[in-house]
mmCIF file of C-alpha atoms in Angstrom:
data_model
loop_
_atom_site.group_PDB
_atom_site.id
_atom_site.type_symbol
_atom_site.label_atom_id
_atom_site.label_comp_id
_atom_site.label_asym_id
_atom_site.label_seq_id
_atom_site.Cartn_x
_atom_site.Cartn_y
_atom_site.Cartn_z
ATOM 1 C CA MET A 1 -12.016 -65.789 5.740
ATOM 2 C CA THR A 2 -10.982 -68.917 3.834
ATOM 3 C CA ASP A 3 -10.121 -68.302 0.194
ATOM 4 C CA TYR A 4 -11.649 -70.562 -2.477
ATOM 5 C CA ASP A 5 -11.305 -70.678 -6.231
ATOM 6 C CA VAL A 6 -14.939 -71.692 -6.595
ATOM 7 C CA ILE A 7 -17.989 -71.620 -4.325
ATOM 8 C CA VAL A 8 -20.917 -73.714 -5.537
ATOM 9 C CA ILE A 9 -24.360 -72.871 -4.174
ATOM 10 C CA GLY A 10 -26.362 -76.094 -4.075
ATOM 11 C CA ALA A 11 -25.339 -79.721 -3.396
ATOM 12 C CA GLY A 12 -27.803 -81.313 -5.792
ATOM 13 C CA SER A 13 -27.946 -82.807 -9.269
ATOM 14 C CA ILE A 14 -25.760 -80.106 -10.809
ATOM 15 C CA GLY A 15 -23.815 -78.614 -7.907
ATOM 16 C CA THR A 16 -22.332 -81.900 -6.704
ATOM 17 C CA PRO A 17 -20.954 -82.966 -10.125
ATOM 18 C CA ILE A 18 -19.550 -79.433 -10.548
ATOM 19 C CA ALA A 19 -17.701 -79.783 -7.251
ATOM 20 C CA MET A 20 -16.440 -83.230 -8.232
ATOM 21 C CA ALA A 21 -15.104 -82.020 -11.585
ATOM 22 C CA CYS A 22 -13.617 -78.743 -10.336
ATOM 23 C CA ALA A 23 -11.834 -80.416 -7.419
ATOM 24 C CA HIS A 24 -10.560 -83.160 -9.720
ATOM 25 C CA ASP A 25 -9.041 -80.458 -11.923
ATOM 26 C CA GLY A 26 -7.142 -78.860 -9.060
ATOM 27 C CA LEU A 27 -9.474 -76.060 -8.011
ATOM 28 C CA LYS A 28 -10.163 -75.280 -4.354
ATOM 29 C CA VAL A 29 -13.915 -75.818 -4.057
ATOM 30 C CA LEU A 30 -16.536 -75.138 -1.416
ATOM 31 C CA VAL A 31 -20.171 -76.263 -1.750
ATOM 32 C CA ILE A 32 -22.819 -74.588 0.414
ATOM 33 C CA ASP A 33 -26.266 -76.096 0.907
ATOM 34 C CA LYS A 34 -29.107 -75.211 3.269
ATOM 35 C CA TYR A 35 -30.090 -78.867 3.695
ATOM 36 C CA PRO A 36 -28.414 -81.314 6.131
ATOM 37 C CA SER A 37 -26.786 -83.479 3.452
ATOM 38 C CA VAL A 38 -26.227 -83.927 -0.256
ATOM 39 C CA SER A 39 -29.224 -84.546 -2.541
ATOM 40 C CA GLN A 40 -31.887 -83.271 -0.134
ATOM 41 C CA GLY A 41 -33.377 -80.684 -2.475
ATOM 42 C CA ASP A 42 -35.123 -81.841 -5.633
ATOM 43 C CA ASN A 43 -32.556 -84.428 -6.687
ATOM 44 C CA LYS A 44 -34.240 -86.932 -4.389
ATOM 45 C CA HIS A 45 -37.499 -86.218 -6.223
ATOM 46 C CA ALA A 46 -36.052 -87.114 -9.645
ATOM 47 C CA ILE A 47 -37.255 -90.417 -11.112
ATOM 48 C CA GLY A 48 -33.837 -91.340 -12.517
ATOM 49 C CA GLY A 49 -34.152 -91.142 -16.300
ATOM 50 C CA ILE A 50 -31.013 -90.259 -18.284
ATOM 51 C CA ARG A 51 -31.240 -89.581 -22.012
ATOM 52 C CA ALA A 52 -29.298 -87.861 -24.754
ATOM 53 C CA THR A 53 -32.259 -87.952 -27.150
ATOM 54 C CA HIS A 54 -32.991 -84.235 -27.086
ATOM 55 C CA THR A 55 -33.413 -81.963 -30.100
ATOM 56 C CA GLN A 56 -30.843 -79.343 -29.088
ATOM 57 C CA LYS A 57 -27.096 -79.650 -29.604
ATOM 58 C CA ALA A 58 -26.244 -78.325 -26.149
ATOM 59 C CA LYS A 59 -28.342 -80.898 -24.309
ATOM 60 C CA ILE A 60 -27.235 -83.715 -26.598
ATOM 61 C CA TYR A 61 -23.550 -82.986 -26.090
ATOM 62 C CA LEU A 62 -23.916 -82.617 -22.316
ATOM 63 C CA CYS A 63 -26.006 -85.755 -21.885
ATOM 64 C CA GLN A 64 -23.781 -87.870 -24.125
ATOM 65 C CA ARG A 65 -20.972 -87.144 -21.690
ATOM 66 C CA SER A 66 -23.257 -87.701 -18.712
ATOM 67 C CA ILE A 67 -24.207 -91.142 -20.042
ATOM 68 C CA GLU A 68 -20.522 -92.020 -20.382
ATOM 69 C CA ILE A 69 -20.020 -91.091 -16.716
ATOM 70 C CA PHE A 70 -23.106 -92.888 -15.398
ATOM 71 C CA SER A 71 -22.576 -96.035 -17.474
ATOM 72 C CA THR A 72 -18.923 -96.500 -16.511
ATOM 73 C CA TRP A 73 -19.144 -95.384 -12.893
ATOM 74 C CA LYS A 74 -19.256 -98.827 -11.293
ATOM 75 C CA GLU A 75 -16.369 -100.096 -13.418
ATOM 76 C CA LYS A 76 -14.271 -97.018 -12.674
ATOM 77 C CA TYR A 77 -15.068 -96.364 -9.006
ATOM 78 C CA GLY A 78 -16.793 -99.523 -7.754
ATOM 79 C CA ASP A 79 -20.054 -97.918 -6.616
ATOM 80 C CA ASP A 80 -23.330 -99.488 -7.719
ATOM 81 C CA ILE A 81 -25.499 -96.497 -8.631
ATOM 82 C CA GLY A 82 -28.303 -98.578 -10.120
ATOM 83 C CA TRP A 83 -27.364 -97.896 -13.743
ATOM 84 C CA VAL A 84 -29.567 -99.707 -16.273
ATOM 85 C CA GLN A 85 -29.093 -99.083 -19.987
ATOM 86 C CA GLY A 86 -32.659 -99.865 -21.040
ATOM 87 C CA GLY A 87 -33.091 -97.074 -23.562
ATOM 88 C CA TYR A 88 -35.995 -94.704 -24.138
ATOM 89 C CA THR A 89 -39.110 -95.395 -26.233
ATOM 90 C CA TYR A 90 -41.489 -92.664 -27.357
ATOM 91 C CA VAL A 91 -44.748 -94.283 -28.463
ATOM 92 C CA VAL A 92 -46.770 -92.905 -31.383
ATOM 93 C CA TYR A 93 -50.535 -93.100 -31.905
ATOM 94 C CA THR A 94 -51.222 -90.107 -34.188
ATOM 95 C CA LYS A 95 -50.066 -89.140 -37.667
ATOM 96 C CA GLU A 96 -49.016 -85.748 -36.352
ATOM 97 C CA HIS A 97 -46.704 -87.313 -33.789
ATOM 98 C CA GLU A 98 -45.420 -89.817 -36.336
ATOM 99 C CA ALA A 99 -44.276 -86.959 -38.586
ATOM 100 C CA LEU A 100 -42.793 -85.080 -35.615
ATOM 101 C CA PHE A 101 -40.753 -88.029 -34.370
ATOM 102 C CA LYS A 102 -39.487 -88.978 -37.807
ATOM 103 C CA GLN A 103 -38.318 -85.378 -38.227
ATOM 104 C CA ASN A 104 -36.677 -85.473 -34.793
ATOM 105 C CA VAL A 105 -34.877 -88.734 -35.557
ATOM 106 C CA LYS A 106 -33.270 -87.237 -38.660
ATOM 107 C CA LEU A 107 -31.952 -84.332 -36.601
ATOM 108 C CA GLN A 108 -30.848 -86.544 -33.709
ATOM 109 C CA LYS A 109 -28.999 -88.979 -35.961
ATOM 110 C CA SER A 110 -27.242 -86.082 -37.704
ATOM 111 C CA LEU A 111 -25.915 -85.088 -34.277
ATOM 112 C CA GLY A 112 -24.519 -88.559 -33.588
ATOM 113 C CA LEU A 113 -27.318 -90.166 -31.583
ATOM 114 C CA ASN A 114 -28.113 -93.869 -31.813
ATOM 115 C CA ILE A 115 -31.876 -93.735 -32.403
ATOM 116 C CA GLU A 116 -34.375 -95.165 -34.905
ATOM 117 C CA TYR A 117 -38.059 -94.865 -35.698
ATOM 118 C CA TYR A 118 -39.754 -98.278 -35.695
ATOM 119 C CA GLY A 119 -43.137 -99.672 -36.654
ATOM 120 C CA PRO A 120 -45.634 -101.176 -34.203
ATOM 121 C CA GLU A 121 -44.061 -104.666 -34.253
ATOM 122 C CA LYS A 122 -40.792 -103.447 -32.733
ATOM 123 C CA ILE A 123 -42.540 -101.206 -30.204
ATOM 124 C CA THR A 124 -44.650 -104.177 -29.104
ATOM 125 C CA GLU A 125 -41.447 -106.123 -28.448
ATOM 126 C CA LEU A 126 -39.978 -103.246 -26.459
ATOM 127 C CA VAL A 127 -43.150 -102.625 -24.419
ATOM 128 C CA PRO A 128 -44.816 -106.007 -23.819
ATOM 129 C CA GLY A 129 -48.576 -105.755 -23.509
ATOM 130 C CA ILE A 130 -48.836 -102.271 -25.035
ATOM 131 C CA GLU A 131 -52.229 -101.257 -26.444
ATOM 132 C CA GLN A 132 -52.269 -102.330 -30.110
ATOM 133 C CA GLU A 133 -55.239 -100.334 -31.346
ATOM 134 C CA GLY A 134 -54.013 -97.224 -33.132
ATOM 135 C CA LEU A 135 -50.319 -97.906 -32.464
ATOM 136 C CA LEU A 136 -48.309 -96.487 -35.368
ATOM 137 C CA GLY A 137 -44.816 -97.058 -34.019
ATOM 138 C CA GLY A 138 -42.298 -95.055 -32.044
ATOM 139 C CA THR A 139 -38.659 -94.290 -31.447
ATOM 140 C CA PHE A 140 -36.050 -96.268 -29.536
ATOM 141 C CA SER A 141 -32.688 -94.977 -28.332
ATOM 142 C CA PRO A 142 -30.852 -97.959 -26.743
ATOM 143 C CA GLU A 143 -27.975 -96.049 -25.166
ATOM 144 C CA ASP A 144 -30.190 -94.025 -22.833
ATOM 145 C CA GLY A 145 -30.938 -95.416 -19.394
ATOM 146 C CA SER A 146 -31.569 -94.781 -15.725
ATOM 147 C CA ALA A 147 -29.837 -94.787 -12.352
ATOM 148 C CA SER A 148 -30.752 -94.091 -8.742
ATOM 149 C CA PRO A 149 -30.577 -90.327 -8.062
ATOM 150 C CA LEU A 150 -29.743 -90.876 -4.389
ATOM 151 C CA LEU A 151 -27.090 -93.536 -5.001
ATOM 152 C CA ALA A 152 -25.529 -91.569 -7.850
ATOM 153 C CA LEU A 153 -25.383 -88.256 -6.009
ATOM 154 C CA ASN A 154 -23.945 -89.894 -2.910
ATOM 155 C CA ALA A 155 -21.262 -91.517 -5.090
ATOM 156 C CA PHE A 156 -20.503 -88.160 -6.761
ATOM 157 C CA TYR A 157 -20.334 -86.515 -3.330
ATOM 158 C CA GLN A 158 -17.903 -89.108 -1.971
ATOM 159 C CA GLN A 159 -15.698 -88.698 -5.039
ATOM 160 C CA ALA A 160 -15.832 -84.902 -4.773
ATOM 161 C CA VAL A 161 -14.640 -85.113 -1.154
ATOM 162 C CA LYS A 162 -11.836 -87.486 -2.202
ATOM 163 C CA ASN A 163 -10.869 -84.943 -4.833
ATOM 164 C CA GLY A 164 -10.583 -82.282 -2.126
ATOM 165 C CA ALA A 165 -13.926 -80.446 -2.304
ATOM 166 C CA GLU A 166 -15.367 -79.103 0.955
ATOM 167 C CA PHE A 167 -19.082 -79.187 1.764
ATOM 168 C CA LYS A 168 -20.892 -77.052 4.337
ATOM 169 C CA PHE A 169 -24.437 -78.237 5.053
ATOM 170 C CA ASN A 170 -27.187 -76.564 7.084
ATOM 171 C CA GLU A 171 -25.933 -73.164 5.913
ATOM 172 C CA GLN A 172 -28.230 -70.654 4.234
ATOM 173 C CA VAL A 173 -26.635 -68.221 1.767
ATOM 174 C CA THR A 174 -27.676 -64.708 2.763
ATOM 175 C CA ARG A 175 -25.439 -62.533 0.618
ATOM 176 C CA ILE A 176 -23.082 -62.561 -2.355
ATOM 177 C CA SER A 177 -20.685 -59.641 -2.082
ATOM 178 C CA VAL A 178 -19.643 -57.777 -5.220
ATOM 179 C CA ASP A 179 -16.922 -55.138 -5.431
ATOM 180 C CA ASN A 180 -16.488 -53.115 -8.618
ATOM 181 C CA HIS A 181 -18.722 -55.577 -10.547
ATOM 182 C CA LYS A 182 -16.689 -58.579 -9.380
ATOM 183 C CA VAL A 183 -17.675 -61.376 -6.992
ATOM 184 C CA THR A 184 -15.595 -61.284 -3.804
ATOM 185 C CA SER A 185 -17.294 -63.465 -1.187
ATOM 186 C CA VAL A 186 -20.351 -65.440 -0.096
ATOM 187 C CA THR A 187 -21.944 -64.925 3.314
ATOM 188 C CA THR A 188 -24.164 -67.475 5.034
ATOM 189 C CA ASP A 189 -25.949 -67.544 8.370
ATOM 190 C CA LYS A 190 -22.755 -69.098 9.783
ATOM 191 C CA GLY A 191 -19.822 -67.368 8.100
ATOM 192 C CA THR A 192 -18.247 -65.554 5.167
ATOM 193 C CA TYR A 193 -16.061 -67.178 2.492
ATOM 194 C CA SER A 194 -14.018 -65.342 -0.135
ATOM 195 C CA THR A 195 -13.881 -66.639 -3.686
ATOM 196 C CA GLN A 196 -13.083 -65.827 -7.285
ATOM 197 C CA TYR A 197 -16.134 -67.615 -8.726
ATOM 198 C CA VAL A 198 -19.659 -68.280 -7.512
ATOM 199 C CA ILE A 199 -21.638 -71.016 -9.281
ATOM 200 C CA ASN A 200 -25.416 -70.731 -9.101
ATOM 201 C CA ALA A 201 -26.563 -74.369 -8.943
ATOM 202 C CA ALA A 202 -29.485 -73.751 -6.605
ATOM 203 C CA GLY A 203 -32.147 -75.629 -8.594
ATOM 204 C CA GLY A 204 -35.629 -74.358 -7.827
ATOM 205 C CA PHE A 205 -34.104 -71.397 -5.978
ATOM 206 C CA GLY A 206 -31.768 -70.330 -8.785
ATOM 207 C CA LYS A 207 -33.777 -67.177 -9.406
ATOM 208 C CA GLU A 208 -33.364 -66.094 -5.770
ATOM 209 C CA ILE A 209 -29.582 -66.600 -5.955
ATOM 210 C CA GLY A 210 -29.460 -64.522 -9.131
ATOM 211 C CA ASN A 211 -31.392 -61.768 -7.376
ATOM 212 C CA MET A 212 -28.564 -61.505 -4.824
ATOM 213 C CA VAL A 213 -26.316 -60.010 -7.508
ATOM 214 C CA GLY A 214 -29.045 -58.025 -9.237
ATOM 215 C CA LEU A 215 -29.902 -60.547 -11.965
ATOM 216 C CA ASP A 216 -33.493 -61.310 -12.943
ATOM 217 C CA LEU A 217 -33.170 -64.880 -14.198
ATOM 218 C CA PRO A 218 -36.176 -66.221 -16.157
ATOM 219 C CA ILE A 219 -36.589 -69.279 -13.908
ATOM 220 C CA ASN A 220 -40.078 -70.152 -12.707
ATOM 221 C CA PRO A 221 -40.358 -73.484 -10.825
ATOM 222 C CA THR A 222 -43.295 -75.820 -11.452
ATOM 223 C CA SER A 223 -44.412 -78.775 -9.325
ATOM 224 C CA HIS A 224 -44.541 -82.309 -10.774
ATOM 225 C CA GLU A 225 -45.721 -85.497 -9.092
ATOM 226 C CA ALA A 226 -44.265 -88.985 -9.312
ATOM 227 C CA ALA A 227 -44.741 -92.395 -7.716
ATOM 228 C CA ILE A 228 -43.139 -95.808 -7.283
ATOM 229 C CA THR A 229 -44.703 -99.263 -7.112
ATOM 230 C CA GLU A 230 -43.897 -102.520 -5.398
ATOM 231 C CA PRO A 231 -41.182 -104.596 -7.143
ATOM 232 C CA VAL A 232 -42.376 -107.120 -9.724
ATOM 233 C CA LYS A 233 -40.633 -109.553 -12.071
ATOM 234 C CA HIS A 234 -38.715 -107.683 -14.746
ATOM 235 C CA PHE A 235 -40.637 -107.233 -17.999
ATOM 236 C CA LEU A 236 -39.822 -103.728 -19.241
ATOM 237 C CA ASP A 237 -36.453 -102.375 -20.411
ATOM 238 C CA PRO A 238 -36.950 -98.833 -21.760
ATOM 239 C CA MET A 239 -38.373 -95.655 -20.294
ATOM 240 C CA VAL A 240 -41.756 -95.322 -22.017
ATOM 241 C CA VAL A 241 -42.921 -91.817 -22.937
ATOM 242 C CA ASP A 242 -46.392 -90.931 -24.232
ATOM 243 C CA ILE A 243 -46.635 -87.271 -25.301
ATOM 244 C CA ARG A 244 -50.359 -87.277 -26.072
ATOM 245 C CA PRO A 245 -52.276 -84.672 -24.055
ATOM 246 C CA CYS A 246 -55.291 -85.755 -22.034
ATOM 247 C CA GLU A 247 -58.408 -83.810 -21.058
ATOM 248 C CA ASP A 248 -60.128 -85.374 -18.054
ATOM 249 C CA ASN A 249 -63.003 -83.317 -16.665
ATOM 250 C CA ARG A 250 -62.940 -85.253 -13.397
ATOM 251 C CA PHE A 251 -59.231 -85.284 -12.538
ATOM 252 C CA GLY A 252 -57.824 -82.435 -14.633
ATOM 253 C CA HIS A 253 -55.835 -82.035 -17.812
ATOM 254 C CA SER A 254 -52.289 -83.295 -18.391
ATOM 255 C CA LYS A 255 -49.587 -83.392 -21.036
ATOM 256 C CA ASN A 256 -47.038 -86.184 -21.387
ATOM 257 C CA TYR A 257 -46.385 -88.967 -18.894
ATOM 258 C CA TYR A 258 -43.582 -91.508 -18.643
ATOM 259 C CA PHE A 259 -42.594 -94.602 -16.706
ATOM 260 C CA TYR A 260 -39.934 -97.315 -16.503
ATOM 261 C CA GLN A 261 -38.924 -100.339 -14.440
ATOM 262 C CA ASN A 262 -35.831 -99.774 -12.347
ATOM 263 C CA ASN A 263 -33.048 -102.198 -11.432
ATOM 264 C CA GLU A 264 -35.037 -103.398 -8.411
ATOM 265 C CA GLY A 265 -38.169 -104.206 -10.423
ATOM 266 C CA GLN A 266 -40.227 -101.190 -9.344
ATOM 267 C CA ILE A 267 -42.216 -99.083 -11.803
ATOM 268 C CA ILE A 268 -41.507 -95.375 -11.410
ATOM 269 C CA PHE A 269 -43.786 -92.891 -13.156
ATOM 270 C CA CYS A 270 -44.424 -89.168 -13.547
ATOM 271 C CA ILE A 271 -46.842 -86.842 -15.345
ATOM 272 C CA THR A 272 -46.774 -83.261 -16.628
ATOM 273 C CA PRO A 273 -49.815 -81.328 -15.372
ATOM 274 C CA GLU A 274 -51.712 -78.843 -17.518
ATOM 275 C CA PRO A 275 -51.891 -76.011 -16.632
ATOM 276 C CA PRO A 276 -48.592 -75.997 -14.743
ATOM 277 C CA PHE A 277 -48.459 -75.643 -10.953
ATOM 278 C CA TYR A 278 -46.100 -72.690 -10.461
ATOM 279 C CA GLY A 279 -44.265 -72.186 -7.188
ATOM 280 C CA HIS A 280 -42.385 -74.240 -4.609
ATOM 281 C CA ASP A 281 -45.211 -76.511 -3.438
ATOM 282 C CA HIS A 282 -44.110 -80.064 -2.535
ATOM 283 C CA GLU A 283 -47.471 -81.295 -1.240
ATOM 284 C CA GLU A 284 -48.999 -84.240 -3.139
ATOM 285 C CA THR A 285 -52.438 -83.904 -4.724
ATOM 286 C CA SER A 286 -55.438 -86.234 -4.677
ATOM 287 C CA SER A 287 -55.809 -86.056 -8.476
ATOM 288 C CA PHE A 288 -52.358 -87.360 -9.467
ATOM 289 C CA LEU A 289 -52.799 -91.111 -9.007
ATOM 290 C CA PRO A 290 -56.283 -91.398 -10.535
ATOM 291 C CA GLN A 291 -55.151 -89.269 -13.459
ATOM 292 C CA ILE A 292 -51.942 -91.069 -14.362
ATOM 293 C CA ALA A 293 -53.159 -94.570 -13.445
ATOM 294 C CA LYS A 294 -56.010 -94.262 -15.916
ATOM 295 C CA ARG A 295 -53.603 -93.315 -18.715
ATOM 296 C CA MET A 296 -50.954 -95.915 -17.894
ATOM 297 C CA ILE A 297 -53.445 -98.777 -17.645
ATOM 298 C CA LYS A 298 -55.003 -97.798 -20.966
ATOM 299 C CA LEU A 299 -51.552 -97.898 -22.587
ATOM 300 C CA VAL A 300 -50.321 -101.062 -20.834
ATOM 301 C CA PRO A 301 -53.300 -102.941 -19.305
ATOM 302 C CA ARG A 302 -51.061 -105.438 -17.458
ATOM 303 C CA LEU A 303 -50.167 -102.676 -14.988
ATOM 304 C CA LYS A 304 -53.680 -102.626 -13.491
ATOM 305 C CA ASN A 305 -52.938 -104.921 -10.532
ATOM 306 C CA ILE A 306 -49.596 -103.502 -9.428
ATOM 307 C CA LYS A 307 -49.551 -101.783 -6.032
ATOM 308 C CA VAL A 308 -48.278 -98.233 -5.591
ATOM 309 C CA ARG A 309 -45.997 -97.763 -2.591
ATOM 310 C CA ARG A 310 -45.694 -93.989 -2.359
ATOM 311 C CA THR A 311 -46.048 -90.696 -4.205
ATOM 312 C CA TRP A 312 -44.110 -87.444 -3.982
ATOM 313 C CA ARG A 313 -43.842 -84.040 -5.596
ATOM 314 C CA GLY A 314 -40.776 -82.137 -6.762
ATOM 315 C CA LEU A 315 -39.829 -78.979 -8.624
ATOM 316 C CA TYR A 316 -38.850 -78.416 -12.242
ATOM 317 C CA PRO A 317 -36.845 -75.141 -12.351
ATOM 318 C CA ASP A 318 -38.373 -74.107 -15.693
ATOM 319 C CA THR A 319 -37.238 -71.530 -18.211
ATOM 320 C CA PRO A 320 -39.392 -70.191 -21.073
ATOM 321 C CA ASP A 321 -37.735 -72.384 -23.730
ATOM 322 C CA GLY A 322 -37.132 -75.571 -21.742
ATOM 323 C CA ALA A 323 -33.337 -75.284 -21.588
ATOM 324 C CA PRO A 324 -31.031 -74.413 -18.664
ATOM 325 C CA ILE A 325 -29.160 -71.152 -18.226
ATOM 326 C CA VAL A 326 -25.430 -71.840 -18.222
ATOM 327 C CA GLY A 327 -22.356 -69.642 -18.330
ATOM 328 C CA LYS A 328 -20.782 -66.408 -17.201
ATOM 329 C CA VAL A 329 -22.791 -63.209 -16.980
ATOM 330 C CA LYS A 330 -21.825 -59.844 -18.436
ATOM 331 C CA GLU A 331 -22.874 -57.820 -15.425
ATOM 332 C CA ILE A 332 -20.861 -59.528 -12.654
ATOM 333 C CA GLU A 333 -17.369 -60.942 -13.148
ATOM 334 C CA GLY A 334 -16.977 -64.330 -11.472
ATOM 335 C CA PHE A 335 -20.701 -65.190 -11.336
ATOM 336 C CA ILE A 336 -21.617 -68.313 -13.324
ATOM 337 C CA ASN A 337 -25.067 -69.810 -13.811
ATOM 338 C CA ALA A 338 -25.769 -73.527 -13.958
ATOM 339 C CA ALA A 339 -29.451 -73.066 -13.255
ATOM 340 C CA GLY A 340 -32.937 -73.613 -14.652
ATOM 341 C CA PRO A 341 -32.494 -77.223 -15.865
ATOM 342 C CA CYS A 342 -36.263 -77.718 -16.363
ATOM 343 C CA GLY A 343 -36.408 -81.052 -14.574
ATOM 344 C CA GLN A 344 -33.383 -82.421 -16.440
ATOM 345 C CA GLY A 345 -30.652 -81.455 -13.990
ATOM 346 C CA TYR A 346 -29.961 -85.052 -13.021
ATOM 347 C CA MET A 347 -29.169 -86.152 -16.579
ATOM 348 C CA LEU A 348 -27.330 -82.927 -17.445
ATOM 349 C CA GLY A 349 -25.346 -82.715 -14.190
ATOM 350 C CA PRO A 350 -22.199 -84.779 -14.850
ATOM 351 C CA GLY A 351 -21.685 -83.232 -18.284
ATOM 352 C CA LEU A 352 -22.312 -79.759 -16.910
ATOM 353 C CA GLY A 353 -19.864 -80.372 -14.073
ATOM 354 C CA GLU A 354 -16.971 -80.918 -16.445
ATOM 355 C CA LEU A 355 -18.048 -77.985 -18.648
ATOM 356 C CA ILE A 356 -18.106 -75.566 -15.693
ATOM 357 C CA SER A 357 -14.651 -76.715 -14.621
ATOM 358 C CA ARG A 358 -13.293 -76.013 -18.102
ATOM 359 C CA LEU A 359 -15.068 -72.650 -18.141
ATOM 360 C CA VAL A 360 -13.471 -71.593 -14.848
ATOM 361 C CA ARG A 361 -10.039 -72.785 -16.002
ATOM 362 C CA ASP A 362 -10.450 -71.171 -19.458
ATOM 363 C CA GLU A 363 -9.948 -74.467 -21.289
ATOM 364 C CA LEU A 364 -13.100 -74.616 -23.425
ATOM 365 C CA ASN A 365 -13.353 -76.894 -26.447
ATOM 366 C CA ASP A 366 -15.437 -76.413 -29.604
ATOM 367 C CA HIS A 367 -18.459 -78.285 -28.218
ATOM 368 C CA ASP A 368 -18.311 -76.189 -25.037
ATOM 369 C CA LYS A 369 -18.573 -72.979 -27.058
ATOM 370 C CA ILE A 370 -21.665 -74.284 -28.869
ATOM 371 C CA ILE A 371 -23.244 -75.315 -25.565
ATOM 372 C CA LEU A 372 -22.555 -71.987 -23.867
ATOM 373 C CA ASP A 373 -23.913 -70.066 -26.850
ATOM 374 C CA GLU A 374 -27.157 -72.074 -26.930
ATOM 375 C CA LEU A 375 -27.639 -71.926 -23.148
ATOM 376 C CA SER A 376 -26.591 -68.304 -22.650
ATOM 377 C CA LEU A 377 -28.644 -66.056 -20.391
ATOM 378 C CA TYR A 378 -28.720 -63.613 -23.307
ATOM 379 C CA ARG A 379 -30.275 -65.975 -25.875
ATOM 380 C CA ASP A 380 -33.707 -65.642 -27.465
ATOM 381 C CA PHE A 381 -35.987 -67.561 -25.093
ATOM 382 C CA GLY A 382 -38.783 -67.606 -27.658
ATOM 383 C CA SER A 383 -37.384 -70.594 -29.555
ATOM 384 C CA VAL A 384 -38.772 -73.584 -27.625
ATOM 385 C CA GLU A 385 -37.057 -76.961 -27.941
ATOM 386 C CA MET A 386 -39.146 -79.670 -29.573
ATOM 387 C CA LEU A 387 -40.498 -82.096 -26.951
ATOM 388 C CA LYS A 388 -39.708 -79.529 -24.241
#
């Protein structure tokens, strides 16, 4: 058997940045993935949004670092990953949401975020053609942005390999061996590899990996649909988020939806179904496009003539409170979770990668300790993050 300091299970949004950071810091790293190449799980289903405008310290700290990595990648390494710093805009049409967002902005600014609540005039500038009737305003966070999930993960993968990380694709993990409550090795359908640490970065299958060492992780994947249009002349900078729920007797109920224009001029959009679709289903539905198109065109009528190129469906590895499970576990020495990112693994990944490397090397800073406390497996999952 080959000895490794760290074995990462999953070569996706979180596992690949973990490998990149750990290898950079001198650890001997192996990544195991059942798919034939990097980013073939649910990373390729992500729509590319990257924001630090959360309402939880842990996510804010992680995503602030992620944004630094995404935004400087091309300058530092030369790879064009499609980074666009267009910001995020949450639009407001009800008094209830106006009060909620103003409260959120106070909290977010106190934690160092660059965000403001604006009236309808500013929101109209940010989202040209937005529906004026009932518009009360919204928030804008200019440092948030987007990048191509496939380009970014491939760039992270190439850098991880340069740093010395090894990747084994087309291998299914079948067993994690534990001796005297300590991780000793990982077995796949092709071999066995000894290690001091196992990192659970298996996305929608994080619960199954936890089960291998006797852990019952509260991760329950839900299916979400997205789509992309033809490219059109650039007119929209920020990601636009509308959190109003919608009850449509014909096409079904839904929660928030969001869309943005990427660096190639295409509109990418996604919706949160209500009730959730639990499980691992990746098949598209016939209700998605009629449902979201109706809402998007009502908000921005100029979108009515744009052509949709394709749709797809991916998994959100959800937890009860909308936050990932990160850190060591009490029951098994050497087993670390970086799982349950609730559809935000892509934006959390680079920050989490560096955190996990520091955790393995026992070099945590003050922010790391706050993050690990808030994202602990042993936290109270009843306290749901605002705008989960």
